[in-house]
CSV table of C-alpha atoms in Angstrom, one decimal:
chain,number,residue,atom,x,y,z
A,20,GLU,CA,-29.6,-30.0,51.0
A,21,THR,CA,-29.9,-27.2,49.6
A,22,GLY,CA,-32.4,-26.6,46.9
A,23,VAL,CA,-30.3,-26.5,43.6
A,24,THR,CA,-27.0,-28.3,43.4
A,25,GLN,CA,-24.7,-28.4,40.5
A,26,THR,CA,-21.4,-30.9,39.8
A,27,PRO,CA,-19.1,-30.5,39.4
A,28,ARG,CA,-18.0,-26.7,40.7
A,29,HIS,CA,-15.2,-26.4,38.5
A,30,LEU,CA,-13.9,-28.3,35.0
A,31,VAL,CA,-11.3,-27.6,33.3
A,32,MET,CA,-11.2,-29.5,29.8
A,33,GLY,CA,-9.5,-30.0,26.7
A,34,MET,CA,-10.9,-28.8,22.9
A,35,THR,CA,-11.2,-32.6,22.0
A,36,ASN,CA,-13.0,-34.1,25.9
A,37,LYS,CA,-15.9,-34.7,26.6
A,38,LYS,CA,-17.5,-33.8,30.2
A,39,SER,CA,-21.2,-33.3,31.6
A,40,LEU,CA,-22.3,-30.6,33.8
A,41,LYS,CA,-25.1,-31.7,36.2
A,42,CYS,CA,-27.4,-30.2,38.1
A,43,GLU,CA,-30.1,-31.7,40.5
A,44,GLN,CA,-33.1,-30.1,42.4
A,45,HIS,CA,-34.7,-30.6,45.6
A,46,LEU,CA,-37.6,-28.1,45.4
A,47,GLY,CA,-40.5,-29.9,43.4
A,48,HIS,CA,-40.0,-27.3,40.5
A,49,ASN,CA,-40.8,-28.6,36.9
A,50,ALA,CA,-39.3,-26.4,34.8
A,51,MET,CA,-35.2,-26.2,34.9
A,52,TYR,CA,-32.8,-23.7,33.2
A,53,TRP,CA,-29.6,-24.0,32.3
A,54,TYR,CA,-27.6,-20.2,32.4
A,55,LYS,CA,-23.5,-18.6,30.6
A,56,GLN,CA,-22.5,-16.5,32.8
A,57,SER,CA,-19.5,-14.2,31.2
A,58,ALA,CA,-17.8,-11.9,33.1
A,59,LYS,CA,-19.2,-8.4,32.8
A,60,LYS,CA,-21.9,-9.6,29.9
A,61,PRO,CA,-25.5,-10.2,30.7
A,62,LEU,CA,-26.7,-13.6,31.7
A,63,GLU,CA,-27.4,-16.2,28.6
A,64,LEU,CA,-30.3,-18.4,28.7
A,65,MET,CA,-29.4,-20.9,26.8
A,66,PHE,CA,-32.1,-23.9,27.4
A,67,VAL,CA,-35.1,-24.9,29.2
A,68,TYR,CA,-37.0,-27.6,30.4
A,69,ASN,CA,-40.4,-27.7,31.1
A,70,PHE,CA,-41.8,-31.4,32.5
A,71,LYS,CA,-39.0,-33.2,30.9
A,72,GLU,CA,-39.8,-31.4,27.7
A,73,GLN,CA,-37.3,-28.8,25.9
A,74,THR,CA,-39.2,-25.7,25.4
A,75,GLU,CA,-36.0,-23.1,24.6
A,76,ASN,CA,-33.2,-23.8,22.6
A,77,ASN,CA,-32.0,-20.1,22.9
A,78,SER,CA,-29.5,-20.9,19.2
A,79,VAL,CA,-26.8,-22.6,21.5
A,80,PRO,CA,-23.8,-23.9,19.4
A,81,SER,CA,-24.3,-27.7,19.1
A,82,ARG,CA,-21.3,-28.9,21.2
A,83,PHE,CA,-23.8,-28.3,24.2
A,84,SER,CA,-25.6,-31.0,24.2
A,85,PRO,CA,-28.9,-30.9,27.4
A,86,GLU,CA,-30.7,-33.7,28.8
A,87,CYS,CA,-33.1,-33.8,31.3
A,88,PRO,CA,-34.1,-37.4,32.1
A,89,ASN,CA,-36.9,-36.2,35.2
A,90,SER,CA,-38.1,-32.8,36.7
A,91,SER,CA,-35.3,-33.1,39.4
A,92,HIS,CA,-32.0,-33.9,36.6
A,93,LEU,CA,-30.8,-31.4,34.3
A,94,PHE,CA,-27.7,-32.2,32.0
A,95,LEU,CA,-25.1,-30.5,30.2
A,96,HIS,CA,-23.2,-32.6,28.0
A,97,LEU,CA,-19.7,-30.7,26.4
A,98,HIS,CA,-18.0,-31.6,23.2
A,99,THR,CA,-15.1,-29.8,21.4
A,100,LEU,CA,-15.7,-26.8,23.2
A,101,GLN,CA,-14.1,-23.8,22.3
A,102,PRO,CA,-12.0,-21.5,24.6
A,103,GLU,CA,-15.1,-18.8,24.5
A,104,ASP,CA,-17.0,-21.6,25.9
A,105,SER,CA,-15.1,-20.6,28.7
A,106,ALA,CA,-17.7,-19.3,31.5
A,107,LEU,CA,-19.5,-19.8,34.8
A,108,TYR,CA,-22.7,-22.0,34.4
A,109,LEU,CA,-25.7,-21.5,36.2
A,110,CYS,CA,-28.4,-24.2,36.5
A,111,ALA,CA,-31.6,-23.0,38.0
A,112,SER,CA,-35.2,-23.8,38.3
A,113,SER,CA,-38.6,-23.0,38.9
A,114,PRO,CA,-42.4,-24.0,39.5
A,115,SER,CA,-44.3,-24.0,35.8
A,116,GLY,CA,-47.2,-22.5,34.9
A,117,GLY,CA,-49.6,-20.3,37.6
A,118,LEU,CA,-47.5,-21.0,40.0
A,119,ASN,CA,-44.2,-19.2,38.7
A,120,THR,CA,-43.6,-16.0,40.0
A,121,GLY,CA,-41.1,-15.4,37.8
A,122,GLU,CA,-38.4,-16.3,40.6
A,123,LEU,CA,-35.5,-17.8,39.9
A,124,PHE,CA,-33.9,-20.4,41.9
A,125,PHE,CA,-29.9,-20.8,41.5
A,126,GLY,CA,-27.7,-23.5,41.7
A,127,GLU,CA,-24.1,-22.2,42.8
A,128,GLY,CA,-22.5,-22.5,39.1
A,129,SER,CA,-20.1,-24.7,37.3
A,130,ARG,CA,-16.7,-23.1,36.5
A,131,LEU,CA,-15.7,-24.2,33.1
A,132,THR,CA,-12.3,-23.5,31.6
A,133,VAL,CA,-11.7,-25.0,28.2
A,134,LEU,CA,-7.9,-24.8,27.3
B,3,ALA,CA,-36.8,-8.0,22.3
B,4,GLN,CA,-36.9,-6.8,25.8
B,5,THR,CA,-33.2,-5.3,27.0
B,6,VAL,CA,-31.8,-4.3,30.2
B,7,THR,CA,-29.4,-2.4,31.2
B,8,GLN,CA,-27.5,-1.7,34.1
B,9,SER,CA,-24.8,1.4,33.7
B,10,GLN,CA,-23.0,0.9,36.4
B,11,PRO,CA,-20.4,-1.9,36.6
B,12,GLU,CA,-18.7,-1.1,40.0
B,13,MET,CA,-20.4,0.7,42.8
B,14,SER,CA,-19.1,1.1,46.7
B,15,VAL,CA,-20.5,2.2,49.5
B,16,GLN,CA,-19.9,3.3,53.5
B,17,GLU,CA,-20.9,0.5,55.9
B,18,ALA,CA,-24.1,2.3,57.5
B,19,GLU,CA,-24.2,4.2,54.4
B,20,THR,CA,-27.3,4.1,51.5
B,21,VAL,CA,-26.7,3.0,47.9
B,22,THR,CA,-28.7,3.1,44.9
B,23,LEU,CA,-28.3,0.9,42.0
B,24,SER,CA,-29.3,2.0,38.3
B,25,CYS,CA,-31.4,0.0,36.3
B,26,THR,CA,-33.0,0.8,32.7
B,27,TYR,CA,-35.1,-1.2,30.3
B,28,ASP,CA,-36.9,-0.9,27.0
B,29,SER,CA,-39.8,-2.5,26.9
B,30,SER,CA,-43.0,-2.0,24.8
B,31,GLU,CA,-45.3,-4.4,27.0
B,32,SER,CA,-47.9,-2.8,29.3
B,33,ASP,CA,-47.4,-6.4,32.0
B,34,TYR,CA,-44.5,-7.5,33.2
B,35,TYR,CA,-42.8,-8.4,36.1
B,36,LEU,CA,-39.0,-6.7,37.5
B,37,PHE,CA,-36.3,-8.4,39.6
B,38,TRP,CA,-33.0,-7.4,41.5
B,39,TYR,CA,-31.0,-10.3,41.9
B,40,LYS,CA,-28.0,-10.9,44.3
B,41,GLN,CA,-24.9,-13.2,43.8
B,42,PRO,CA,-22.7,-12.9,46.6
B,43,PRO,CA,-18.8,-14.3,45.9
B,44,SER,CA,-18.7,-18.2,45.0
B,45,ARG,CA,-22.4,-18.5,46.1
B,46,GLN,CA,-26.0,-18.6,44.9
B,47,MET,CA,-28.0,-16.6,42.9
B,48,ILE,CA,-30.9,-14.9,45.2
B,49,LEU,CA,-33.7,-12.7,44.7
B,50,VAL,CA,-33.9,-9.4,46.6
B,51,ILE,CA,-36.9,-7.8,45.7
B,52,ARG,CA,-39.7,-8.1,43.0
B,53,GLN,CA,-41.8,-5.5,41.4
B,54,GLU,CA,-44.7,-6.0,39.3
B,55,ALA,CA,-45.4,-3.5,37.2
B,56,TYR,CA,-49.0,-3.2,37.4
B,57,LYS,CA,-48.3,-1.5,40.8
B,58,GLN,CA,-48.0,1.7,41.1
B,59,GLN,CA,-46.5,1.0,44.7
B,60,ASN,CA,-42.8,0.4,44.9
B,61,ALA,CA,-41.5,-2.5,46.7
B,62,THR,CA,-39.5,-2.9,49.6
B,63,GLU,CA,-37.7,-5.9,51.7
B,64,ASN,CA,-36.6,-4.4,54.8
B,65,ARG,CA,-33.3,-2.3,53.8
B,66,PHE,CA,-34.2,-2.7,50.0
B,67,SER,CA,-36.2,-0.9,48.5
B,68,VAL,CA,-36.7,0.0,44.7
B,69,ASN,CA,-37.8,3.1,42.6
B,70,PHE,CA,-40.2,2.1,39.6
B,71,GLN,CA,-41.1,4.7,37.3
B,72,LYS,CA,-42.8,3.2,34.7
B,73,ALA,CA,-42.8,5.7,32.4
B,74,ALA,CA,-39.0,6.6,32.4
B,75,LYS,CA,-38.8,2.7,32.2
B,76,SER,CA,-36.8,2.8,35.5
B,77,PHE,CA,-36.2,0.2,37.9
B,78,SER,CA,-33.6,1.4,40.9
B,79,LEU,CA,-32.1,-0.9,43.9
B,80,LYS,CA,-31.6,1.6,47.1
B,81,ILE,CA,-29.7,-0.7,50.3
B,82,SER,CA,-30.3,1.7,53.2
B,83,ASP,CA,-27.8,0.7,56.4
B,84,SER,CA,-25.5,-1.5,54.3
B,85,GLN,CA,-23.9,-4.4,55.3
B,86,LEU,CA,-21.0,-6.0,55.1
B,87,GLY,CA,-22.7,-9.0,53.0
B,88,ASP,CA,-24.5,-6.6,50.9
B,89,ALA,CA,-21.1,-7.2,49.1
B,90,ALA,CA,-22.3,-8.5,45.9
B,91,MET,CA,-23.2,-8.7,42.4
B,92,TYR,CA,-26.6,-7.2,41.3
B,93,PHE,CA,-28.6,-8.2,38.4
B,94,CYS,CA,-31.6,-6.8,37.4
B,95,ALA,CA,-34.1,-8.5,35.5
B,96,TYR,CA,-37.1,-8.2,33.7
B,97,ARG,CA,-39.7,-11.0,32.3
B,98,SER,CA,-42.9,-10.3,30.3
B,99,ASP,CA,-46.2,-11.6,31.7
B,100,SER,CA,-47.2,-12.3,27.8
B,101,SER,CA,-48.8,-16.0,27.5
B,102,SER,CA,-45.6,-16.6,25.0
B,103,GLY,CA,-43.8,-18.7,27.1
B,104,SER,CA,-40.6,-17.5,25.4
B,105,ALA,CA,-41.3,-13.9,26.4
B,106,ARG,CA,-41.7,-14.8,29.7
B,107,GLN,CA,-38.5,-16.2,30.1
B,108,LEU,CA,-36.3,-13.7,32.0
B,109,THR,CA,-33.7,-11.2,30.2
B,110,PHE,CA,-30.7,-10.1,32.6
B,111,GLY,CA,-28.6,-7.1,32.3
B,112,SER,CA,-24.5,-7.4,32.6
B,113,GLY,CA,-24.5,-6.8,36.7
B,114,THR,CA,-23.3,-3.7,39.2
B,115,GLN,CA,-20.6,-5.4,41.6
B,116,LEU,CA,-20.7,-3.7,44.9
B,117,THR,CA,-18.5,-2.9,47.1
B,118,VAL,CA,-18.8,-2.2,51.0
B,119,LEU,CA,-16.0,-0.6,52.8
B,120,PRO,CA,-16.0,-0.9,56.6
């Protein structure tokens, strides 16, 4: 199994739909992240969870709702999205605290298209 | 807030040649880390190389090396003997070593798309 797995890889949804992105890591890490990657822009950090607790919300609109039921799983619930939310959503994980050398371990991403 | 700038949206290199990707950053911190990540098409982003700011020696990983100029706030990546598999988007990233949790998040540049020509 790959270290960080994201599903679905591709998602097309209308502005009134509700969908969820899923991320699972098998690396024993305790920190998990959601990033948004848009063309020709830097990666934007959205949320950070450390030991299941949200430690960072980077002014993300409420139409994005994260959930972290345990240290291995991270969800991003989507509802009433806008076309400008179309992007590649990346999940990442890392060790916490003193074990964290700064390296993030990424999934392959979920390509979201909002019609 | 820190910013990371990659001024080359696209670069190309002939197979077996050497290419250098540029990165500059803006930070007032004294302790921090710098990273280069590689994102191949439709594949996971992976760490290529890491540099601790307190180390004067430039980091190297096989064919990948950096030129870290702390005073100039420059952190370029040199890829020697380029291979077709090196074709990818390359991201430069910065992380403060501050004790503040939020300050320790990675700040990424906008990326450089590298094409390797056979």
